[in-house]
Short mmCIF file of C-alpha atoms and ligand atoms in Angstrom, two decimals:
data_model
loop_
_atom_site.label_atom_id
_atom_site.label_comp_id
_atom_site.label_asym_id
_atom_site.label_seq_id
_atom_site.Cartn_x
_atom_site.Cartn_y
_atom_site.Cartn_z
CA UNK V 1108 54.54 9.06 17.61
CA UNK V 1109 57.38 10.49 15.61
CA UNK V 1110 59.66 8.35 13.56
CA UNK V 1111 63.35 8.91 13.37
CA UNK V 1112 66.17 7.66 11.24
CA UNK V 1113 65.77 4.04 10.21
CA UNK V 1114 68.32 1.77 11.96
CA UNK V 1115 70.97 1.01 9.37
CA UNK V 1116 71.30 -2.63 10.38
CA UNK V 1117 67.73 -3.28 9.23
CA UNK V 1118 68.23 -1.63 5.90
CA UNK V 1119 68.84 -4.57 3.52
CA UNK V 1120 65.68 -6.32 4.67
CA UNK V 1121 63.39 -3.31 4.41
CA UNK V 1122 64.94 -2.10 1.18
CA UNK V 1123 64.10 -5.48 -0.38
CA UNK V 1124 60.56 -5.13 0.87
CA UNK V 1125 60.37 -1.59 -0.56
CA UNK V 1126 61.71 -2.85 -3.90
CA UNK V 1127 58.92 -5.42 -4.07
CA UNK V 1128 56.33 -2.59 -4.03
CA UNK V 1129 57.46 -0.90 -7.25
CA UNK V 1130 58.79 -1.85 -10.67
CA UNK V 1131 62.29 -3.28 -10.97
CA UNK V 1132 65.02 -0.62 -10.76
CA UNK V 1133 62.71 1.92 -9.14
CA UNK V 1134 64.51 2.05 -5.78
CA UNK V 1135 67.91 3.78 -5.76
CA UNK V 1136 70.45 3.83 -2.95
CA UNK V 1137 73.66 4.90 -4.72
CA UNK V 1138 75.40 7.98 -3.24
CA UNK V 1139 74.85 10.21 -6.29
CA UNK V 1140 71.10 9.61 -6.32
CA UNK V 1141 70.87 10.12 -2.55
CA UNK V 1142 72.64 13.47 -2.95
CA UNK V 1143 70.61 14.59 -5.94
CA UNK V 1144 67.15 13.56 -4.69
CA UNK V 1145 67.71 14.45 -1.04
CA UNK V 1146 67.68 18.20 -1.57
CA UNK V 1147 65.97 21.15 -3.23
CA UNK V 1148 67.40 24.54 -4.30
CA UNK V 1149 68.28 25.57 -0.72
CA UNK V 1150 71.91 25.19 0.25
CA UNK V 1151 71.73 25.13 4.06
CA UNK V 1152 71.31 21.41 4.64
CA UNK V 1153 73.27 18.30 3.75
CA UNK V 1154 71.09 15.58 2.27
CA UNK V 1155 71.19 12.11 3.85
CA UNK V 1156 68.22 9.99 2.74
CA UNK V 1157 68.30 6.17 2.93
CA UNK V 1158 66.72 5.46 -0.45
CA UNK V 1159 64.80 7.00 -3.32
CA UNK V 1160 61.66 5.26 -4.56
CA UNK V 1161 59.89 6.00 -7.85
CA UNK V 1162 56.23 4.88 -7.86
CA UNK V 1163 54.30 4.83 -11.12
CA UNK V 1164 50.74 4.52 -9.83
CA UNK V 1165 48.54 5.73 -6.97
CA UNK V 1166 48.33 2.11 -5.76
CA UNK V 1167 52.12 1.95 -5.48
CA UNK V 1168 52.12 5.21 -3.48
CA UNK V 1169 49.53 3.67 -1.15
CA UNK V 1170 51.67 0.55 -0.74
CA UNK V 1171 54.74 2.68 0.05
CA UNK V 1172 52.87 4.72 2.67
CA UNK V 1173 51.47 1.56 4.31
CA UNK V 1174 54.93 0.00 4.31
CA UNK V 1175 56.36 3.17 5.89
CA UNK V 1176 53.71 3.05 8.62
CA UNK V 1177 54.56 -0.55 9.39
CA UNK V 1178 58.28 0.15 9.67
CA UNK V 1179 57.96 3.73 11.04
CA UNK V 1180 60.01 5.07 8.15
CA UNK V 1181 59.77 8.78 7.37
CA UNK V 1182 58.85 9.73 3.78
CA UNK V 1183 59.82 12.94 1.97
CA UNK V 1184 58.02 13.86 -1.28
CA UNK V 1185 60.16 15.01 -4.17
CA UNK V 1186 59.04 16.86 -7.30
CA UNK V 1187 61.23 19.13 -9.42
CA UNK V 1188 63.30 19.96 -6.31
CA UNK V 1189 63.16 23.68 -7.10
CA UNK V 1190 61.77 24.61 -3.66
CA UNK V 1191 63.36 27.39 -1.62
CA UNK V 1192 62.31 26.37 1.89
CA UNK V 1193 63.87 22.89 2.18
CA UNK V 1194 60.43 21.25 2.31
CA UNK V 1195 61.81 18.51 0.04
CA UNK V 1196 65.10 18.02 1.90
CA UNK V 1197 65.75 14.58 3.40
CA UNK V 1198 68.58 14.80 5.92
CA UNK V 1199 67.65 12.11 8.47
CA UNK V 1200 67.65 8.77 6.69
CA UNK V 1201 64.17 9.24 5.22
CA UNK V 1202 62.94 7.52 2.07
CA UNK V 1203 62.40 10.05 -0.71
CA UNK V 1204 59.29 9.43 -2.83
CA UNK V 1205 59.98 10.90 -6.26
CA UNK V 1206 57.11 11.55 -8.67
CA UNK V 1207 59.37 11.68 -11.74
CA UNK V 1208 57.64 8.64 -13.29
CA UNK V 1209 54.10 9.82 -12.56
CA UNK V 1210 54.37 12.47 -15.24
CA UNK V 1211 51.46 11.90 -17.61
CA UNK V 1212 48.81 14.37 -18.73
CA UNK V 1213 45.77 12.12 -18.55
CA UNK V 1214 42.78 13.97 -19.96
CA UNK V 1215 41.73 17.34 -21.33
CA UNK V 1216 38.13 18.39 -20.86
CA UNK V 1217 37.48 21.31 -23.19
CA UNK V 1218 33.95 21.93 -21.93
CA UNK V 1219 35.03 22.12 -18.30
CA UNK V 1220 38.34 23.75 -19.31
CA UNK V 1221 40.23 21.33 -17.08
CA UNK V 1222 43.15 18.98 -17.45
CA UNK V 1223 43.67 15.89 -15.32
CA UNK V 1224 47.31 15.10 -14.71
CA UNK V 1225 49.75 13.17 -12.57
CA UNK V 1226 51.81 15.05 -9.96
CA UNK V 1227 55.13 14.71 -11.79
CA UNK V 1228 53.96 16.76 -14.79
CA UNK V 1229 56.36 19.69 -15.24
CA UNK V 1230 54.74 23.13 -15.02
CA UNK V 1231 56.00 24.09 -18.49
CA UNK V 1232 54.63 20.81 -19.91
CA UNK V 1233 51.17 21.79 -18.62
CA UNK V 1234 51.54 25.36 -19.93
CA UNK V 1235 52.56 24.10 -23.38
CA UNK V 1236 49.77 21.52 -23.44
CA UNK V 1237 47.23 24.23 -22.61
CA UNK V 1238 48.65 26.50 -25.32
CA UNK V 1239 48.56 23.72 -27.95
CA UNK V 1240 44.87 23.40 -27.15
CA UNK V 1241 44.17 27.14 -27.42
CA UNK V 1242 44.00 27.56 -23.63
CA UNK V 1243 46.24 28.89 -20.85
CA UNK V 1244 47.64 27.66 -17.55
CA UNK V 1245 48.46 30.97 -15.86
CA UNK V 1246 50.54 30.07 -12.79
CA UNK V 1247 54.07 30.90 -13.88
CA UNK V 1248 57.52 31.42 -12.37
CA UNK V 1249 61.17 31.19 -13.28
CA UNK V 1250 61.44 27.50 -12.34
CA UNK V 1251 58.52 26.43 -14.58
CA UNK V 1252 60.91 24.38 -16.73
CA UNK V 1253 61.64 21.92 -13.90
CA UNK V 1254 59.07 22.40 -11.10
CA UNK V 1255 56.31 19.78 -10.96
CA UNK V 1256 52.57 20.26 -10.47
CA UNK V 1257 52.57 18.11 -7.31
CA UNK V 1258 55.24 20.35 -5.77
CA UNK V 1259 53.39 23.47 -6.87
CA UNK V 1260 50.29 22.17 -5.09
CA UNK V 1261 52.31 21.18 -2.01
CA UNK V 1262 53.63 24.72 -1.65
CA UNK V 1263 50.66 26.59 -3.15
CA UNK V 1264 53.13 28.15 -5.59
CA UNK V 1265 52.57 31.76 -6.61
CA UNK V 1266 54.89 33.50 -9.05
CA UNK V 1267 54.64 36.38 -11.47
CA UNK V 1268 50.95 36.42 -12.45
CA UNK V 1269 49.29 36.32 -9.02
CA UNK V 1270 48.03 39.90 -9.31
CA UNK V 1271 45.60 38.74 -12.01
CA UNK V 1272 45.26 34.97 -11.62
CA UNK V 1273 45.96 34.19 -7.96
CA UNK V 1274 48.04 31.29 -6.62
CA UNK V 1275 48.05 27.58 -7.51
CA UNK V 1276 45.16 27.10 -5.05
CA UNK V 1277 42.83 28.93 -7.46
CA UNK V 1278 43.56 26.50 -10.29
CA UNK V 1279 43.05 23.13 -8.59
CA UNK V 1280 39.54 21.83 -9.19
CA UNK V 1281 40.10 18.35 -7.81
CA UNK V 1282 42.73 16.20 -6.12
CA UNK V 1283 43.40 12.55 -5.45
CA UNK V 1284 45.63 12.15 -2.41
CA UNK V 1285 47.13 9.30 -0.43
CA UNK V 1286 46.92 10.25 3.23
CA UNK V 1287 49.55 9.45 5.85
CA UNK V 1288 47.44 6.41 6.75
CA UNK V 1289 47.65 5.09 3.19
CA UNK V 1290 44.02 5.89 2.32
CA UNK V 1291 43.16 7.19 -1.16
CA UNK V 1292 40.83 10.22 -1.05
CA UNK V 1293 39.17 11.94 -3.97
CA UNK V 1294 38.70 15.59 -3.06
CA UNK V 1295 36.11 17.93 -4.63
CA UNK V 1296 35.53 15.74 -7.73
CA UNK V 1297 36.48 18.64 -10.03
CA UNK V 1298 33.30 20.56 -9.17
CA UNK V 1299 32.99 24.33 -9.44
CA UNK V 1300 30.16 24.43 -6.92
CA UNK V 1301 30.30 22.09 -3.97
CA UNK V 1302 28.90 23.15 -0.60
CA UNK V 1303 29.21 19.86 1.26
CA UNK V 1304 31.25 20.81 4.27
CA UNK V 1305 35.01 21.02 4.78
CA UNK V 1306 37.03 21.48 1.59
CA UNK V 1307 39.84 19.00 2.26
CA UNK V 1308 41.30 19.77 -1.17
CA UNK V 1309 42.27 23.23 0.07
CA UNK V 1310 43.76 21.73 3.24
CA UNK V 1311 46.15 19.62 1.19
CA UNK V 1312 47.19 22.58 -0.99
CA UNK V 1313 50.19 24.20 0.70
CA UNK V 1314 50.55 21.39 3.27
CA UNK V 1315 54.05 20.49 1.97
CA UNK V 1316 53.38 16.75 1.97
CA UNK V 1317 52.88 16.69 5.74
CA UNK V 1318 49.33 15.27 5.51
CA UNK V 1319 49.66 13.05 2.46
CA UNK V 1320 50.85 12.97 -1.15
CA UNK V 1321 48.99 14.20 -4.22
CA UNK V 1322 48.71 11.37 -6.76
CA UNK V 1323 46.48 13.09 -9.31
CA UNK V 1324 45.26 16.65 -9.86
CA UNK V 1325 42.66 18.27 -12.07
CA UNK V 1326 43.83 21.74 -12.97
CA UNK V 1327 41.67 24.52 -14.37
CA UNK V 1328 42.68 26.33 -17.53
CA UNK V 1329 41.81 29.83 -18.74
CA UNK V 1330 41.32 31.48 -22.12
CA UNK V 1331 44.61 32.36 -23.83
CA UNK V 1332 45.68 35.97 -23.21
CA UNK V 1333 45.58 38.40 -26.10
CA UNK V 1334 48.75 40.22 -27.21
CA UNK V 1335 50.59 40.34 -23.88
CA UNK V 1336 52.65 43.51 -23.72
CA UNK V 1337 55.30 44.47 -21.21
CA UNK V 1338 56.68 47.79 -19.95
CA UNK V 1339 59.82 48.31 -17.89
CA UNK V 1340 59.91 51.67 -16.11
CA UNK V 1341 62.81 53.23 -14.21
CA UNK V 1342 61.81 55.01 -10.99
CA UNK V 1343 63.83 57.58 -8.99
CA UNK V 1344 63.23 55.78 -5.65
CA UNK V 1345 61.28 52.95 -4.11
CA UNK V 1346 58.44 55.26 -2.97
CA UNK V 1347 57.53 56.03 -6.59
CA UNK V 1348 56.74 52.40 -7.45
CA UNK V 1349 53.41 52.26 -5.61
CA UNK V 1350 51.90 55.39 -7.25
CA UNK V 1351 52.96 53.87 -10.58
CA UNK V 1352 51.11 50.67 -9.65
CA UNK V 1353 47.98 52.62 -8.70
CA UNK V 1354 48.13 54.72 -11.88
CA UNK V 1355 48.32 51.65 -14.14
CA UNK V 1356 45.95 49.53 -12.07
CA UNK V 1357 43.28 52.18 -12.46
CA UNK V 1358 43.60 52.24 -16.24
CA UNK V 1359 44.61 48.72 -17.34
CA UNK V 1360 43.82 45.15 -16.38
CA UNK V 1361 47.36 44.18 -15.30
CA UNK V 1362 48.58 40.59 -15.63
CA UNK V 1363 51.80 41.31 -13.70
CA UNK V 1364 53.43 44.09 -11.71
CA UNK V 1365 56.96 43.26 -10.56
CA UNK V 1366 59.92 45.27 -9.32
CA UNK V 1367 63.68 44.90 -8.97
CA UNK V 1368 66.53 47.11 -7.86
CA UNK V 1369 69.54 48.46 -9.76
CA UNK V 1370 71.73 45.87 -8.01
CA UNK V 1371 69.55 43.11 -9.46
CA UNK V 1372 69.71 44.66 -12.92
CA UNK V 1373 73.51 44.97 -12.67
CA UNK V 1374 73.79 41.21 -11.99
CA UNK V 1375 71.59 40.45 -15.00
CA UNK V 1376 73.59 42.79 -17.27
CA UNK V 1377 76.83 41.11 -16.13
CA UNK V 1378 75.58 37.82 -17.66
CA UNK V 1379 75.97 39.39 -21.10
CA UNK V 1380 73.00 37.57 -22.68
CA UNK V 1381 70.13 39.97 -21.90
CA UNK V 1382 69.66 43.34 -23.68
CA UNK V 1383 69.64 46.48 -21.51
CA UNK V 1384 66.08 47.90 -21.30
CA UNK V 1385 67.27 51.52 -21.75
CA UNK V 1386 70.45 53.52 -21.11
CA UNK V 1387 69.23 55.69 -18.19
CA UNK V 1388 70.28 54.30 -14.80
CA UNK V 1389 67.66 54.38 -12.02
CA UNK V 1390 67.67 52.86 -8.52
CA UNK V 1391 64.48 50.83 -9.04
CA UNK V 1392 62.57 49.32 -11.94
CA UNK V 1393 58.93 48.30 -12.29
CA UNK V 1394 57.93 45.66 -14.83
CA UNK V 1395 54.29 45.54 -15.75
CA UNK V 1396 52.34 43.45 -18.21
CA UNK V 1397 48.87 43.73 -19.70
CA UNK V 1398 46.84 42.46 -22.63
CA UNK V 1399 47.01 45.06 -25.40
CA UNK V 1400 44.00 43.56 -27.14
CA UNK V 1401 43.38 46.73 -29.14
CA UNK V 1402 45.08 50.01 -30.02
CA UNK V 1403 43.05 51.93 -27.48
CA UNK V 1404 44.57 49.89 -24.63
CA UNK V 1405 48.12 50.39 -25.94
CA UNK V 1406 47.45 54.15 -26.20
CA UNK V 1407 46.06 54.18 -22.67
CA UNK V 1408 49.27 52.52 -21.44
CA UNK V 1409 51.39 55.18 -23.16
CA UNK V 1410 49.24 58.00 -21.77
CA UNK V 1411 49.59 56.54 -18.25
CA UNK V 1412 53.35 56.27 -18.74
CA UNK V 1413 53.47 59.98 -19.70
CA UNK V 1414 51.38 60.88 -16.66
CA UNK V 1415 53.85 58.99 -14.42
CA UNK V 1416 56.79 60.85 -16.02
CA UNK V 1417 55.05 64.21 -15.47
CA UNK V 1418 54.48 63.32 -11.81
CA UNK V 1419 58.18 62.48 -11.41
CA UNK V 1420 57.47 58.83 -10.56
CA UNK V 1421 59.12 57.49 -13.71
CA UNK V 1422 62.35 58.64 -15.33
CA UNK V 1423 62.57 56.40 -18.37
CA UNK V 1424 60.75 53.41 -19.79
CA UNK V 1425 60.26 50.99 -22.64
CA UNK V 1426 57.27 49.06 -24.02
CA UNK V 1427 57.60 45.78 -25.91
CA UNK V 1428 56.65 45.86 -29.58
CA UNK V 1429 57.07 42.16 -30.34
CA UNK V 1430 57.00 38.76 -28.66
CA UNK V 1431 60.81 38.71 -28.72
CA UNK V 1432 60.98 42.07 -26.91
CA UNK V 1433 58.38 40.89 -24.41
CA UNK V 1434 60.52 37.83 -23.63
CA UNK V 1435 63.70 39.91 -23.36
CA UNK V 1436 62.11 42.33 -20.89
CA UNK V 1437 60.82 39.44 -18.78
CA UNK V 1438 64.36 37.98 -18.63
CA UNK V 1439 65.38 41.05 -16.57
CA UNK V 1440 63.11 39.79 -13.82
CA UNK V 1441 62.87 36.04 -14.40
CA UNK V 1442 66.62 35.41 -14.56
CA UNK V 1443 67.27 37.11 -11.19
CA UNK V 1444 66.81 34.10 -8.94
CA UNK V 1445 69.07 31.80 -10.92
CA UNK V 1446 71.66 34.56 -11.56
CA UNK V 1447 72.15 35.48 -7.90
CA UNK V 1448 72.12 31.82 -6.80
CA UNK V 1449 75.87 31.93 -7.52
CA UNK V 1450 76.28 34.01 -4.32
CA UNK V 1451 74.39 31.51 -2.11
CA UNK V 1452 71.78 34.12 -1.11
CA UNK V 1453 69.89 34.11 2.15
CA UNK V 1454 66.33 34.57 0.97
CA UNK V 1455 63.40 36.22 2.68
CA UNK V 1456 60.01 35.91 1.03
CA UNK V 1457 57.76 38.27 2.96
CA UNK V 1458 54.36 39.82 2.25
CA UNK V 1459 51.89 42.35 3.56
CA UNK V 1460 48.67 43.75 2.11
CA UNK V 1461 49.45 46.02 -0.83
CA UNK V 1462 48.41 49.21 0.96
CA UNK V 1463 51.00 48.57 3.69
CA UNK V 1464 53.92 47.94 1.33
CA UNK V 1465 55.53 51.45 1.37
CA UNK V 1466 55.67 51.80 5.19
CA UNK V 1467 56.61 48.14 5.62
CA UNK V 1468 59.44 48.30 3.13
CA UNK V 1469 60.85 51.48 4.69
CA UNK V 1470 61.07 49.75 8.11
CA UNK V 1471 62.56 46.57 6.68
CA UNK V 1472 65.05 48.56 4.65
CA UNK V 1473 66.19 50.44 7.77
CA UNK V 1474 66.82 47.12 9.59
CA UNK V 1475 68.63 45.65 6.65
CA UNK V 1476 70.86 48.72 6.13
CA UNK V 1477 71.72 48.81 9.84
CA UNK V 1478 72.46 45.11 10.25
CA UNK V 1479 73.82 44.04 6.90
CA UNK V 1480 76.15 46.97 6.18
CA UNK V 1481 78.77 44.72 4.62
CA UNK V 1482 76.50 42.43 2.60
CA UNK V 1483 75.03 43.16 -0.79
CA UNK V 1484 71.23 43.20 -0.65
CA UNK V 1485 69.20 42.54 -3.79
CA UNK V 1486 65.51 43.44 -3.66
CA UNK V 1487 62.97 42.16 -6.14
CA UNK V 1488 59.49 40.71 -6.06
CA UNK V 1489 55.87 40.64 -6.93
CA UNK V 1490 55.06 44.02 -5.50
CA UNK V 1491 51.65 44.15 -7.17
CA UNK V 1492 50.47 41.48 -4.73
CA UNK V 1493 52.48 42.69 -1.70
CA UNK V 1494 55.25 40.06 -1.92
CA UNK V 1495 58.86 41.22 -1.52
CA UNK V 1496 61.94 39.04 -1.98
CA UNK V 1497 64.86 40.20 0.14
CA UNK V 1498 68.06 38.46 -0.96
CA UNK V 1499 71.26 38.84 1.03
CA UNK V 1500 74.28 37.76 -1.02
CA UNK V 1501 77.09 35.85 0.67
CA UNK V 1502 80.48 37.54 0.37
CA UNK V 1503 82.81 35.19 -1.55
CA UNK V 1504 85.28 34.79 1.34
CA UNK V 1505 82.76 34.20 4.16
CA UNK V 1506 82.06 30.53 5.07
CA UNK V 1507 78.48 29.43 4.43
CA UNK V 1508 77.80 28.57 8.10
CA UNK V 1509 78.96 31.96 9.43
CA UNK V 1510 76.95 33.76 6.75
CA UNK V 1511 73.70 31.90 7.50
CA UNK V 1512 74.23 32.38 11.26
CA UNK V 1513 74.49 36.17 10.79
CA UNK V 1514 71.39 36.21 8.61
CA UNK V 1515 69.46 34.16 11.17
CA UNK V 1516 70.18 36.82 13.83
CA UNK V 1517 68.76 39.58 11.63
CA UNK V 1518 65.69 37.47 10.83
CA UNK V 1519 64.34 38.15 14.29
CA UNK V 1520 64.15 41.89 13.62
CA UNK V 1521 62.81 41.44 10.10
CA UNK V 1522 60.08 39.08 11.28
CA UNK V 1523 59.11 41.36 14.18
CA UNK V 1524 58.26 43.97 11.58
CA UNK V 1525 56.40 41.36 9.50
CA UNK V 1526 54.36 40.52 12.62
CA UNK V 1527 53.73 44.19 13.38
CA UNK V 1528 52.25 44.64 9.88
CA UNK V 1529 50.21 41.40 10.10
CA UNK V 1530 52.24 40.01 7.22
CA UNK V 1531 53.54 36.60 6.21
CA UNK V 1532 57.02 35.23 6.83
CA UNK V 1533 56.61 33.12 3.70
CA UNK V 1534 54.45 34.51 0.94
CA UNK V 1535 55.04 31.79 -1.63
CA UNK V 1536 58.17 29.73 -0.92
CA UNK V 1537 56.61 27.70 1.91
CA UNK V 1538 57.82 26.97 5.43
CA UNK V 1539 59.76 23.71 5.16
CA UNK V 1540 62.81 23.62 7.41
CA UNK V 1541 64.00 27.13 6.59
CA UNK V 1542 61.10 29.08 8.12
CA UNK V 1543 59.60 26.62 10.61
CA UNK V 1544 61.24 28.23 13.65
CA UNK V 1545 59.67 31.54 12.70
CA UNK V 1546 56.12 30.31 12.11
CA UNK V 1547 54.86 32.04 15.26
CA UNK V 1548 55.53 35.42 13.68
CA UNK V 1549 52.69 34.68 11.22
CA UNK V 1550 50.49 32.10 12.98
CA UNK V 1551 49.28 32.22 16.59
CA UNK V 1552 50.33 29.41 18.98
CA UNK V 1553 46.69 28.35 19.16
CA UNK V 1554 46.46 28.17 15.38
CA UNK V 1555 49.64 26.09 15.26
CA UNK V 1556 48.15 23.69 17.82
CA UNK V 1557 45.13 23.23 15.56
CA UNK V 1558 47.45 22.63 12.61
CA UNK V 1559 49.32 19.95 14.57
CA UNK V 1560 46.02 18.32 15.49
CA UNK V 1561 45.01 18.25 11.81
CA UNK V 1562 48.32 16.58 10.96
CA UNK V 1563 47.73 13.92 13.61
CA UNK V 1564 44.38 13.03 11.98
CA UNK V 1565 45.88 12.43 8.53
CA UNK V 1566 49.30 11.18 9.65
CA UNK V 1567 48.99 9.55 13.10
CA UNK V 1568 52.45 7.97 12.96
CA UNK V 1569 54.17 11.20 11.90
CA UNK V 1570 55.78 9.64 8.84
CA UNK V 1571 54.82 12.27 6.25
CA UNK V 1572 57.62 14.78 5.74
CA UNK V 1573 58.29 15.08 9.49
CA UNK V 1574 59.95 18.22 10.80
CA UNK V 1575 58.59 20.37 7.96
CA UNK V 1576 56.32 23.36 8.72
CA UNK V 1577 56.76 22.74 12.47
CA UNK V 1578 59.50 21.07 14.48
CA UNK V 1579 58.97 17.50 15.69
C1 MLT N 2354 61.11 34.69 -7.83
O1 MLT N 2354 60.22 35.51 -7.60
O2 MLT N 2354 62.00 34.90 -8.65
C2 MLT N 2354 61.04 33.39 -7.12
O3 MLT N 2354 60.17 33.43 -6.05
C3 MLT N 2354 62.39 32.86 -6.71
C4 MLT N 2354 63.17 33.77 -5.82
O4 MLT N 2354 62.60 34.45 -4.98
O5 MLT N 2354 64.38 33.80 -5.93
ZN1 ZN N 2355 58.80 34.98 -6.22
#
């Protein structure tokens, strides 16, 4: 059974009931809160939730889910609301469950190198906590200052260090979840080795709140990296980036390998608060990072740079000599998403295996040039792990609806190529509402049927983030 918008006439009664489940003042229904909490960073949808509820404990989350089952009210989880697939958008009278007040770091275990925390902990808060304790939480991305751990788990967030550390999935050693039936499950008990059948923890990671809500997570930490050093290299064309990756990969243990185009760099330079990496203009730039733990490694990096110049793959480059320079070089890449958000971009987040990237990108680029001749296209991404971000900027004078409709037409051709290369239509941003109609380009109909069946087990009344990942 699927639930739909809650009848408005019943609202006062059920809102009072909802209020009785949490602390005083922890249910909001004012228009500003409904607007703010009903959306994420996507701009396609107009938020229209019925209420926002702020639980403080796992027991309160259970009570909310049981209440929602009784009244057939749809629930939408809300973290830092930095998502780019509208998985946290509530546009049909749903109740938004915000984890803002479940934001405590609960316990550090130095021996196990783990930290137990609530889902509303901000990514940066966890990173800082790890650093203060001489350790490292390696999953990182531009929105780390506001994204929450629960949301990262819900979308299996990736980011800029995946080439070395993998995605969020690799760093979750245990989860407590409230299922769509209101049951509290403890998954994996923080074990490293556990061969006792299905790993339900992994099922919940990336499930976008469609099976249940994370109410506690134990995250793994790593040793702190040693003297992170960054290089930005200008390449004469896109085809040169992959040989550069292979050259450096063979010689250094890379912690990141990113790329961006000259159009992206131009937008960053226009901000006026980021230093230019070097004066030479090139069509593409690679940004790579490694631990220069000793002089030999730094010399190896310079020798590899010279080799790339001799081969004609690199025209100019710069290597950071201080923490400040490292941060400035990273701003060239990390500020891109926020900077171009001014032009309401249509975002594609596609991936293939690394070996297929050159041929794949050539085909995608041909489609994009043929079908978006009048739109500015900004390429960037985590090319070291095969993930490309294709951003189409909205011309200032074109209405949002017309722009998104044009982009949706081109999607078909882009995703046909993704399918041909056995790639993913969403490498790290999730499916949500934005990509759900394209899921069949990455998952077979039979696989989707199994996914639906799994959802029905955990959420028989269809109250958990309905309409996300697949249509109702
Ligand atoms: C990034 O790589 O910057 C993030 O995935 C956000 C984006 O694609 O804009
Ligand atoms: Zn990204």
